[in-house]
Short mmCIF file of C-alpha atoms and ligand atoms in Angstrom, two decimals:
data_model
loop_
_atom_site.label_atom_id
_atom_site.label_comp_id
_atom_site.label_asym_id
_atom_site.label_seq_id
_atom_site.Cartn_x
_atom_site.Cartn_y
_atom_site.Cartn_z
CA MET B 1 -14.96 1.31 -20.73
CA GLU B 2 -14.28 4.95 -19.83
CA ASN B 3 -11.41 6.96 -21.38
CA PHE B 4 -8.12 6.89 -19.50
CA ILE B 5 -4.48 7.95 -19.49
CA TYR B 6 -1.90 5.27 -18.71
CA SER B 7 1.51 6.39 -17.51
CA ILE B 8 4.07 4.82 -15.19
CA PRO B 9 7.00 7.22 -14.97
CA THR B 10 9.00 4.91 -12.66
CA THR B 11 11.67 2.55 -14.01
CA ALA B 12 11.84 -0.75 -12.12
CA TYR B 13 15.20 -2.51 -11.72
CA PHE B 14 14.04 -5.93 -10.60
CA GLY B 15 16.06 -8.86 -9.29
CA LYS B 16 19.23 -10.03 -7.58
CA GLY B 17 22.14 -7.60 -7.50
CA GLN B 18 20.25 -4.67 -9.06
CA ILE B 19 21.73 -2.47 -6.35
CA ASN B 20 24.79 -2.27 -8.60
CA ILE B 21 23.12 0.36 -10.77
CA LEU B 22 22.26 2.64 -7.87
CA GLY B 23 25.11 5.14 -7.81
CA ASP B 24 25.40 5.68 -11.54
CA THR B 25 21.65 5.92 -12.00
CA ILE B 26 21.33 8.58 -9.31
CA LYS B 27 24.06 10.52 -11.13
CA ALA B 28 22.27 10.06 -14.45
CA HIS B 29 19.24 11.72 -12.85
CA GLY B 30 21.36 14.71 -11.84
CA GLY B 31 21.96 13.78 -8.21
CA SER B 32 25.17 14.84 -6.49
CA LYS B 33 24.20 15.16 -2.84
CA VAL B 34 21.75 12.57 -1.61
CA LEU B 35 19.36 12.60 1.33
CA LEU B 36 19.41 8.91 2.35
CA ALA B 37 16.30 8.08 4.40
CA TYR B 38 15.38 4.89 6.24
CA GLY B 39 13.32 3.49 9.08
CA GLY B 40 14.13 1.99 12.44
CA GLY B 41 17.40 0.34 11.47
CA SER B 42 16.56 -3.02 9.89
CA ILE B 43 18.75 -2.03 6.91
CA LYS B 44 21.77 -1.88 9.20
CA GLN B 45 21.19 -5.43 10.40
CA ASN B 46 20.67 -7.11 7.03
CA GLY B 47 23.52 -5.53 5.07
CA ILE B 48 21.45 -3.31 2.76
CA TYR B 49 22.84 -0.13 4.34
CA GLY B 50 26.44 -1.18 3.64
CA ALA B 51 25.64 -2.00 0.01
CA ILE B 52 24.09 1.43 -0.45
CA LEU B 53 26.99 3.30 1.10
CA ASP B 54 29.36 1.37 -1.22
CA GLN B 55 27.31 2.43 -4.23
CA LEU B 56 27.20 6.09 -3.20
CA ALA B 57 30.94 6.09 -2.53
CA GLN B 58 31.81 4.37 -5.82
CA ALA B 59 29.82 6.97 -7.74
CA GLY B 60 31.41 9.82 -5.77
CA LEU B 61 28.08 10.92 -4.30
CA ALA B 62 27.95 12.82 -1.01
CA HIS B 63 25.11 12.04 1.35
CA VAL B 64 23.34 13.00 4.56
CA GLU B 65 20.86 10.85 6.47
CA LEU B 66 17.36 10.89 7.89
CA SER B 67 16.69 7.84 10.09
CA GLY B 68 13.96 6.62 12.41
CA ILE B 69 10.96 6.90 10.08
CA GLN B 70 8.29 4.87 11.86
CA PRO B 71 5.54 2.61 10.51
CA ASN B 72 2.46 4.80 9.88
CA PRO B 73 4.99 7.60 9.34
CA ARG B 74 4.51 10.90 11.15
CA VAL B 75 4.55 14.32 9.61
CA GLU B 76 7.35 15.26 12.02
CA SER B 77 9.71 12.89 10.13
CA VAL B 78 8.74 14.63 6.91
CA GLU B 79 9.47 18.05 8.42
CA GLU B 80 12.81 16.82 9.72
CA GLY B 81 13.68 15.47 6.27
CA ILE B 82 12.79 18.76 4.57
CA GLU B 83 15.00 20.62 7.03
CA ILE B 84 17.97 18.25 6.50
CA TYR B 85 17.57 18.38 2.70
CA ARG B 86 17.52 22.18 2.62
CA THR B 87 20.24 22.81 5.19
CA ASN B 88 22.65 20.49 3.43
CA GLY B 89 21.91 21.57 -0.13
CA CYS B 90 20.74 18.12 -1.26
CA ASP B 91 19.50 17.52 -4.81
CA PHE B 92 18.27 13.92 -4.67
CA ILE B 93 16.32 11.72 -2.22
CA LEU B 94 16.92 8.00 -1.75
CA ALA B 95 14.28 6.13 0.27
CA VAL B 96 15.32 2.72 1.58
CA GLY B 97 12.64 0.66 3.28
CA GLY B 98 8.97 -0.22 3.18
CA GLY B 99 5.97 1.92 2.37
CA SER B 100 6.40 4.10 5.44
CA THR B 101 9.88 5.31 4.48
CA LEU B 102 8.93 5.65 0.82
CA ASP B 103 5.82 7.65 1.64
CA ALA B 104 7.67 9.99 4.00
CA CYS B 105 10.23 10.61 1.23
CA LYS B 106 7.56 11.37 -1.37
CA VAL B 107 6.18 14.12 0.85
CA ILE B 108 9.71 15.37 1.58
CA ALA B 109 10.26 15.52 -2.20
CA ALA B 110 7.15 17.69 -2.57
CA GLY B 111 7.83 19.69 0.61
CA VAL B 112 11.33 20.87 -0.33
CA LYS B 113 9.84 22.56 -3.39
CA TYR B 114 6.91 24.12 -1.56
CA ASP B 115 6.97 27.35 0.40
CA GLY B 116 4.45 26.63 3.13
CA PRO B 117 3.36 24.06 5.71
CA VAL B 118 3.53 20.35 4.79
CA ASN B 119 -0.14 20.03 5.69
CA ASP B 120 -1.04 22.08 2.58
CA LEU B 121 0.23 19.29 0.33
CA PHE B 122 -2.34 16.66 1.26
CA ARG B 123 -5.53 15.94 -0.67
CA GLY B 124 -7.88 18.92 -0.47
CA GLY B 125 -5.11 21.30 0.72
CA PRO B 126 -4.02 24.50 -1.06
CA GLY B 127 -0.71 22.94 -2.19
CA ALA B 128 -2.05 19.55 -3.30
CA ASP B 129 -1.70 20.39 -6.98
CA LEU B 130 2.10 20.19 -6.87
CA LYS B 131 4.16 22.41 -9.13
CA ALA B 132 7.49 20.63 -8.55
CA ALA B 133 9.13 17.85 -6.55
CA ALA B 134 12.71 16.80 -5.87
CA PRO B 135 13.89 13.67 -7.70
CA LEU B 136 13.38 10.51 -5.66
CA ALA B 137 14.50 6.89 -5.99
CA THR B 138 13.67 3.93 -3.79
CA VAL B 139 15.26 0.69 -2.67
CA LEU B 140 12.33 -1.44 -1.55
CA THR B 141 12.93 -3.75 1.42
CA MET B 142 9.38 -4.99 2.02
CA ALA B 143 6.55 -5.80 -0.38
CA GLY B 144 3.00 -4.59 0.17
CA THR B 145 2.07 -0.98 -0.39
CA GLY B 146 3.04 -0.49 -4.03
CA SER B 147 4.51 2.88 -3.08
CA GLU B 148 7.63 1.99 -5.10
CA MET B 149 5.68 2.35 -8.38
CA ASP B 150 2.82 4.69 -7.54
CA MET B 151 2.09 8.35 -6.95
CA GLY B 152 0.58 8.09 -3.48
CA ALA B 153 1.83 8.70 0.04
CA VAL B 154 0.05 8.31 3.38
CA ILE B 155 1.23 10.33 6.37
CA THR B 156 -0.05 10.49 9.95
CA VAL B 157 -0.77 14.05 11.02
CA GLY B 158 -1.81 15.88 14.17
CA LYS B 159 -2.92 14.96 17.67
CA ASP B 160 -5.68 12.64 16.46
CA HIS B 161 -3.21 10.81 14.16
CA LYS B 162 -5.30 11.38 11.04
CA LYS B 163 -3.88 9.60 8.00
CA LYS B 164 -3.64 12.07 5.15
CA VAL B 165 -2.96 11.27 1.52
CA LEU B 166 -0.75 13.02 -1.02
CA MET B 167 -1.45 11.93 -4.58
CA HIS B 168 0.49 13.41 -7.48
CA PRO B 169 2.46 12.01 -10.43
CA LEU B 170 5.40 14.30 -9.63
CA VAL B 171 6.23 12.13 -6.60
CA ASN B 172 6.38 8.89 -8.56
CA PRO B 173 9.94 7.63 -7.97
CA LYS B 174 12.34 8.15 -10.89
CA PHE B 175 13.40 4.55 -10.38
CA SER B 176 12.97 1.74 -7.87
CA ILE B 177 15.31 -1.12 -7.09
CA LEU B 178 13.34 -4.27 -6.34
CA ASP B 179 15.57 -7.08 -5.08
CA PRO B 180 13.42 -9.88 -3.65
CA GLU B 181 16.39 -11.09 -1.56
CA TYR B 182 16.15 -7.84 0.39
CA THR B 183 12.79 -9.01 1.75
CA TYR B 184 14.11 -12.28 3.27
CA THR B 185 14.54 -10.63 6.68
CA VAL B 186 11.08 -9.04 6.90
CA PRO B 187 9.42 -10.54 10.00
CA GLU B 188 6.61 -12.99 9.24
CA TYR B 189 3.97 -10.65 10.65
CA HIS B 190 4.95 -7.78 8.36
CA SER B 191 5.47 -10.07 5.36
CA MET B 192 1.92 -11.36 5.71
CA ALA B 193 0.45 -7.93 6.47
CA GLY B 194 2.05 -6.88 3.18
CA VAL B 195 0.34 -9.78 1.43
CA ALA B 196 -3.02 -8.69 2.88
CA ASP B 197 -2.33 -5.15 1.64
CA ILE B 198 -1.54 -6.29 -1.91
CA LEU B 199 -4.65 -8.45 -2.02
CA CYS B 200 -6.76 -5.54 -0.82
CA HIS B 201 -5.33 -3.17 -3.46
CA LEU B 202 -6.39 -5.73 -6.04
CA MET B 203 -9.85 -6.18 -4.54
CA GLU B 204 -10.47 -2.44 -4.24
CA GLN B 205 -10.00 -2.22 -8.01
CA TYR B 206 -11.95 -5.42 -8.79
CA PHE B 207 -15.11 -4.80 -6.78
CA THR B 208 -16.34 -1.81 -8.78
CA PRO B 209 -19.50 -1.20 -10.82
CA GLU B 210 -19.66 -2.93 -14.20
CA SER B 211 -17.61 -0.93 -16.70
CA GLY B 212 -16.74 -3.36 -19.47
CA ALA B 213 -13.06 -3.36 -18.44
CA ASN B 214 -12.66 -7.11 -18.87
CA VAL B 215 -8.92 -7.05 -19.59
CA GLN B 216 -8.26 -5.18 -16.36
CA ASP B 217 -10.45 -7.59 -14.37
CA ARG B 218 -8.89 -10.69 -15.93
CA MET B 219 -5.41 -9.36 -15.17
CA ASN B 220 -6.58 -8.62 -11.66
CA GLU B 221 -7.88 -12.17 -11.19
CA GLY B 222 -4.48 -13.47 -12.24
CA PHE B 223 -2.70 -11.21 -9.77
CA MET B 224 -5.03 -12.21 -6.95
CA LYS B 225 -4.60 -15.93 -7.67
CA SER B 226 -0.82 -15.55 -7.73
CA VAL B 227 -0.81 -13.79 -4.38
CA LEU B 228 -2.96 -16.54 -2.84
CA GLU B 229 -0.61 -19.18 -4.24
CA GLU B 230 2.71 -17.55 -3.37
CA ALA B 231 2.10 -16.22 0.16
CA PRO B 232 2.01 -19.65 1.87
CA LYS B 233 5.37 -20.47 0.25
CA ILE B 234 6.92 -17.51 2.09
CA LEU B 235 5.44 -18.76 5.36
CA ALA B 236 6.99 -22.17 4.71
CA ASN B 237 10.35 -20.74 3.65
CA PRO B 238 11.07 -17.01 4.05
CA GLU B 239 14.01 -17.38 1.67
CA ASP B 240 12.00 -18.87 -1.21
CA TYR B 241 13.32 -16.54 -3.92
CA ASP B 242 10.56 -17.04 -6.45
CA ALA B 243 7.80 -16.65 -3.88
CA ARG B 244 9.38 -13.41 -2.61
CA ALA B 245 9.87 -12.28 -6.23
CA ASN B 246 6.25 -12.93 -7.19
CA ILE B 247 4.91 -11.18 -4.11
CA MET B 248 7.22 -8.21 -4.68
CA TRP B 249 6.16 -7.86 -8.30
CA ALA B 250 2.50 -8.24 -7.37
CA SER B 251 2.97 -5.40 -4.88
CA SER B 252 4.42 -3.14 -7.56
CA MET B 253 1.94 -4.09 -10.28
CA ALA B 254 -1.18 -3.83 -8.11
CA LEU B 255 -1.05 -0.03 -8.00
CA ALA B 256 1.33 0.90 -10.83
CA GLY B 257 -0.47 3.62 -12.77
CA PHE B 258 -3.68 2.31 -11.14
CA GLN B 259 -3.63 0.00 -14.14
CA LEU B 260 -6.39 -2.27 -12.85
CA LEU B 261 -8.75 0.63 -12.29
CA LEU B 262 -8.25 2.09 -15.76
CA GLY B 263 -11.50 2.62 -17.62
CA LYS B 264 -13.48 2.13 -14.41
CA PRO B 265 -15.16 4.64 -12.09
CA MET B 266 -12.87 6.33 -9.54
CA SER B 267 -13.06 4.75 -6.13
CA ALA B 268 -12.48 6.08 -2.61
CA PHE B 269 -11.01 2.63 -1.79
CA PRO B 270 -13.62 1.97 0.94
CA LEU B 271 -11.57 -0.67 2.76
CA HIS B 272 -8.60 1.68 2.94
CA SER B 273 -10.78 4.60 4.06
CA MET B 274 -12.02 2.50 6.98
CA GLY B 275 -8.70 0.76 7.67
CA HIS B 276 -6.77 4.02 7.95
CA GLU B 277 -8.95 5.00 10.90
CA LEU B 278 -7.97 1.82 12.76
CA SER B 279 -4.30 2.66 12.14
CA SER B 280 -4.94 6.22 13.32
CA LYS B 281 -6.61 5.13 16.54
CA TYR B 282 -4.44 2.17 17.49
CA ASP B 283 -1.28 2.57 15.35
CA MET B 284 -2.33 -0.77 13.85
CA THR B 285 -0.35 -2.29 10.96
CA HIS B 286 -1.93 -1.19 7.67
CA GLY B 287 -2.37 -4.59 5.99
CA VAL B 288 -3.85 -6.11 9.16
CA THR B 289 -6.61 -3.50 9.25
CA LEU B 290 -7.62 -4.47 5.72
CA ALA B 291 -7.74 -8.22 6.41
CA LEU B 292 -9.93 -7.50 9.43
CA LEU B 293 -12.48 -5.46 7.49
CA THR B 294 -12.70 -7.14 4.09
CA PRO B 295 -15.01 -10.11 4.86
CA ALA B 296 -17.45 -7.89 6.79
CA TRP B 297 -17.46 -5.34 3.95
CA MET B 298 -18.09 -8.06 1.37
CA ARG B 299 -21.04 -9.49 3.31
CA HIS B 300 -22.46 -6.01 3.91
CA THR B 301 -22.29 -5.24 0.19
CA MET B 302 -23.76 -8.58 -0.86
CA ALA B 303 -26.68 -8.13 1.55
CA SER B 304 -27.44 -4.49 0.75
CA ALA B 305 -26.92 -4.71 -3.02
CA PRO B 306 -27.86 -8.21 -4.26
CA ALA B 307 -27.37 -6.95 -7.82
CA TYR B 308 -23.64 -7.37 -7.15
CA LEU B 309 -23.90 -11.02 -6.13
CA PRO B 310 -22.74 -12.13 -9.61
CA LEU B 311 -19.55 -10.05 -9.17
CA PHE B 312 -18.80 -11.68 -5.81
CA ALA B 313 -19.68 -15.08 -7.30
CA ARG B 314 -17.25 -14.38 -10.17
CA PHE B 315 -14.54 -13.69 -7.59
CA ALA B 316 -15.40 -16.95 -5.80
CA ARG B 317 -15.20 -18.97 -9.00
CA ASN B 318 -12.34 -17.29 -10.85
CA VAL B 319 -10.09 -16.40 -7.94
CA MET B 320 -11.08 -18.81 -5.17
CA ASP B 321 -11.57 -21.75 -7.54
CA LEU B 322 -15.02 -22.63 -6.19
CA ARG B 323 -17.46 -24.66 -8.30
CA GLU B 324 -20.91 -23.52 -7.20
CA GLU B 325 -23.70 -22.68 -9.64
CA ASP B 326 -25.83 -20.57 -7.33
CA ASP B 327 -24.50 -16.99 -7.14
CA ALA B 328 -25.49 -16.31 -3.53
CA LYS B 329 -23.98 -19.58 -2.31
CA ALA B 330 -20.83 -19.11 -4.36
CA ALA B 331 -20.38 -15.54 -3.11
CA GLU B 332 -20.67 -16.57 0.54
CA ALA B 333 -18.36 -19.54 0.02
CA GLY B 334 -15.82 -17.15 -1.56
CA VAL B 335 -15.85 -14.95 1.53
CA GLN B 336 -15.40 -18.00 3.75
CA LYS B 337 -12.43 -19.18 1.70
CA LEU B 338 -10.90 -15.71 1.90
CA GLU B 339 -11.36 -15.76 5.70
CA ALA B 340 -9.59 -19.13 5.79
CA PHE B 341 -6.71 -17.62 3.78
CA TYR B 342 -6.38 -14.72 6.24
CA GLY B 343 -6.33 -17.30 9.03
CA ALA B 344 -3.63 -19.28 7.25
CA ILE B 345 -1.44 -16.17 6.95
CA LYS B 346 -2.01 -15.53 10.66
CA MET B 347 -4.07 -12.36 10.52
CA PRO B 348 -6.22 -11.75 13.62
CA ALA B 349 -9.77 -13.01 13.20
CA SER B 350 -11.68 -10.04 14.65
CA LEU B 351 -11.31 -6.42 15.66
CA ARG B 352 -11.74 -7.53 19.25
CA GLU B 353 -8.84 -9.98 18.93
CA ALA B 354 -6.76 -7.19 17.38
CA GLY B 355 -7.29 -4.99 20.44
CA VAL B 356 -10.02 -2.66 19.19
CA ARG B 357 -12.38 -1.36 21.89
CA GLU B 358 -16.10 -1.65 21.20
CA GLU B 359 -16.76 1.82 22.63
CA ASP B 360 -14.46 3.35 19.96
CA LEU B 361 -16.40 1.98 16.97
CA ASP B 362 -18.77 4.94 16.71
CA LEU B 363 -15.90 7.44 16.69
CA ILE B 364 -13.96 5.40 14.11
CA ALA B 365 -17.00 5.20 11.84
CA GLY B 366 -17.50 8.96 12.05
CA LYS B 367 -13.88 9.67 11.17
CA ALA B 368 -13.89 7.27 8.21
CA VAL B 369 -16.57 9.37 6.49
CA GLU B 370 -15.29 12.80 7.54
CA ASP B 371 -14.69 13.69 3.89
CA GLY B 372 -17.96 12.15 2.72
CA ASN B 373 -19.35 8.82 1.54
CA VAL B 374 -16.57 6.27 0.92
CA GLY B 375 -18.65 3.60 -0.85
CA ILE B 376 -18.18 2.31 -4.37
CA LEU B 377 -20.71 -0.50 -4.90
CA THR B 378 -23.08 0.83 -2.24
CA PRO B 379 -23.15 4.15 -0.36
CA LEU B 380 -21.05 4.00 2.81
CA GLY B 381 -21.93 6.73 5.27
CA LYS B 382 -21.41 6.60 9.01
CA ASP B 383 -24.28 4.15 9.71
CA GLU B 384 -23.11 1.65 7.12
CA VAL B 385 -19.46 1.87 8.23
CA LEU B 386 -20.56 1.29 11.81
CA GLN B 387 -22.49 -1.82 10.73
CA ILE B 388 -19.36 -3.14 9.02
CA LEU B 389 -17.17 -2.39 12.04
CA ARG B 390 -19.64 -4.14 14.34
CA ALA B 391 -19.72 -7.18 12.07
CA ALA B 392 -15.91 -7.27 12.01
CA PHE B 393 -15.74 -6.86 15.78
O1 NZQ L 401 11.75 0.56 10.09
P1 NZQ L 401 12.54 -0.65 9.84
O2 NZQ L 401 13.58 -0.91 10.85
O3 NZQ L 401 13.08 -0.71 8.43
O4 NZQ L 401 11.52 -1.91 10.01
C1 NZQ L 401 10.38 -2.07 9.20
C2 NZQ L 401 9.07 -1.82 9.97
O5 NZQ L 401 9.22 -2.13 11.32
C3 NZQ L 401 10.24 -3.53 8.83
N1 NZQ L 401 11.02 -3.91 7.65
C4 NZQ L 401 10.89 -3.41 6.38
N2 NZQ L 401 11.76 -4.04 5.56
C5 NZQ L 401 12.45 -4.93 6.32
C6 NZQ L 401 11.97 -4.84 7.65
N3 NZQ L 401 12.47 -5.60 8.64
C7 NZQ L 401 13.43 -6.47 8.33
N4 NZQ L 401 13.93 -6.64 7.07
C8 NZQ L 401 13.46 -5.88 6.04
N5 NZQ L 401 13.92 -6.07 4.82
O6 NZQ L 401 8.86 -3.71 8.56
C9 NZQ L 401 8.10 -2.85 9.38
C10 NZQ L 401 6.98 -2.23 8.59
O7 NZQ L 401 7.50 -1.34 7.61
P2 NZQ L 401 6.52 -0.30 6.87
O8 NZQ L 401 7.33 0.49 5.90
O9 NZQ L 401 5.73 0.45 7.89
O10 NZQ L 401 5.50 -1.28 6.14
P3 NZQ L 401 4.66 -1.14 4.82
O11 NZQ L 401 5.51 -1.31 3.64
O12 NZQ L 401 3.50 -2.01 4.99
O13 NZQ L 401 4.16 0.41 4.82
C11 NZQ L 401 2.98 0.78 5.49
C12 NZQ L 401 2.63 2.24 5.24
O14 NZQ L 401 2.35 2.49 3.85
C13 NZQ L 401 1.09 3.14 3.72
C14 NZQ L 401 0.33 2.63 4.92
O15 NZQ L 401 -0.78 3.45 5.23
C15 NZQ L 401 1.40 2.65 6.00
O16 NZQ L 401 1.54 3.93 6.55
N6 NZQ L 401 0.49 2.87 2.39
C16 NZQ L 401 1.02 3.49 1.32
C17 NZQ L 401 0.48 3.36 0.06
C18 NZQ L 401 1.04 4.06 -1.10
N7 NZQ L 401 2.06 4.86 -0.97
O17 NZQ L 401 0.55 3.93 -2.20
C19 NZQ L 401 -0.71 2.56 -0.21
C20 NZQ L 401 -1.06 1.64 0.90
O18 NZQ L 401 -2.42 1.33 0.78
C21 NZQ L 401 -0.77 2.17 2.26
O19 NZQ L 401 -1.78 3.04 2.72
ZN1 ZN L 402 -2.94 -0.53 1.22
#
């Protein structure tokens, strides 16, 4: 196991009614004028907005608003938020929503402390090594991305809608309120896309070269099994509290401090690197892109690097509960069972079914490797990514 640092600077307030700590806790973190940011308005329909305004008022906190942050959030929303924050002399940011709103707010938090274009702040840019960020808290309304407990943000930039990543511990939220009841109103499609996203975060950290990190992998297997067990309960009853609670906590734990990747080699998260390009091209829902690509990526890896068959067989046995002695057979059966799960949670079965055009595959493959090889178990350059896209098509 390699050396590592483990740090999760975000406090989680988990469960029913935790909104009641919001106002006082913002004040305890020095907030007096809050930039309240949200998405397309779901929080106004399900009562969350009213609860937040009550909390801000009770604590005597002034606020201004940024609304309309879209899924696959655009850099223009970030720029608008920075402008509102500065013009109104804000000192705290409150993000209320799913990963898109949270991510936009993380970049706003970095941007208000940076004297230069937002674009500088993304990975590889001159401002990526942040010196400061405004304090940020979140009220999560949809489980999936893990943004509520992590240091990442993904923003869509430019005419070609490139998804760019900001990654820095200074944008970890100070605290996050995680009330599973707030996710009851998430539409089925987005609930299940969130499930696919959580599962993929877990798999991206599980399918890595042997490192001796058995504790991390055993924890990961437990998380993956729980997600597989709990998701169908949400389909059957969107107001199943414990199912929503387990999925919400799995979302937060999957990426918190990258705890399941600790002691392992760094990964470019190959499925995410490829999936982001589908979102860029077609504005496709993040979790759906991952469900579409995962089986094809698994088969590609198993075929091109048979040395990893035991790892895929371990997944089949320990996560998918398959009893097959032969590694190759077990590995393939595991992929098939995963495909059946994606079908059961109503993910599209192929890129074609999801609206991808065959003539775009070459371009998408090229963009996925723009910053270099994205493989972890095997090298993934343009040719290999194209093979995976074709298989998923
Ligand atoms: O905008 P509103 O009206 O709120 O509606 C949203 C949106 O339409 C709706 N929704 C959310 N909570 C709801 C609700 N509708 C009813 N009731 C509720 N309680 O759900 C829709 C999707 O929301 P969005 O925030 O886009 O979804 P998600 O949480 O999946 O976020 C996706 C974004 O996060 C990025 C993705 O790339 C994508 O841009 N990611 C961020 C990561 C991170 N920060 O670490 C990691 C991930 O891998 C991912 O890349
Ligand atoms: Zn993801």
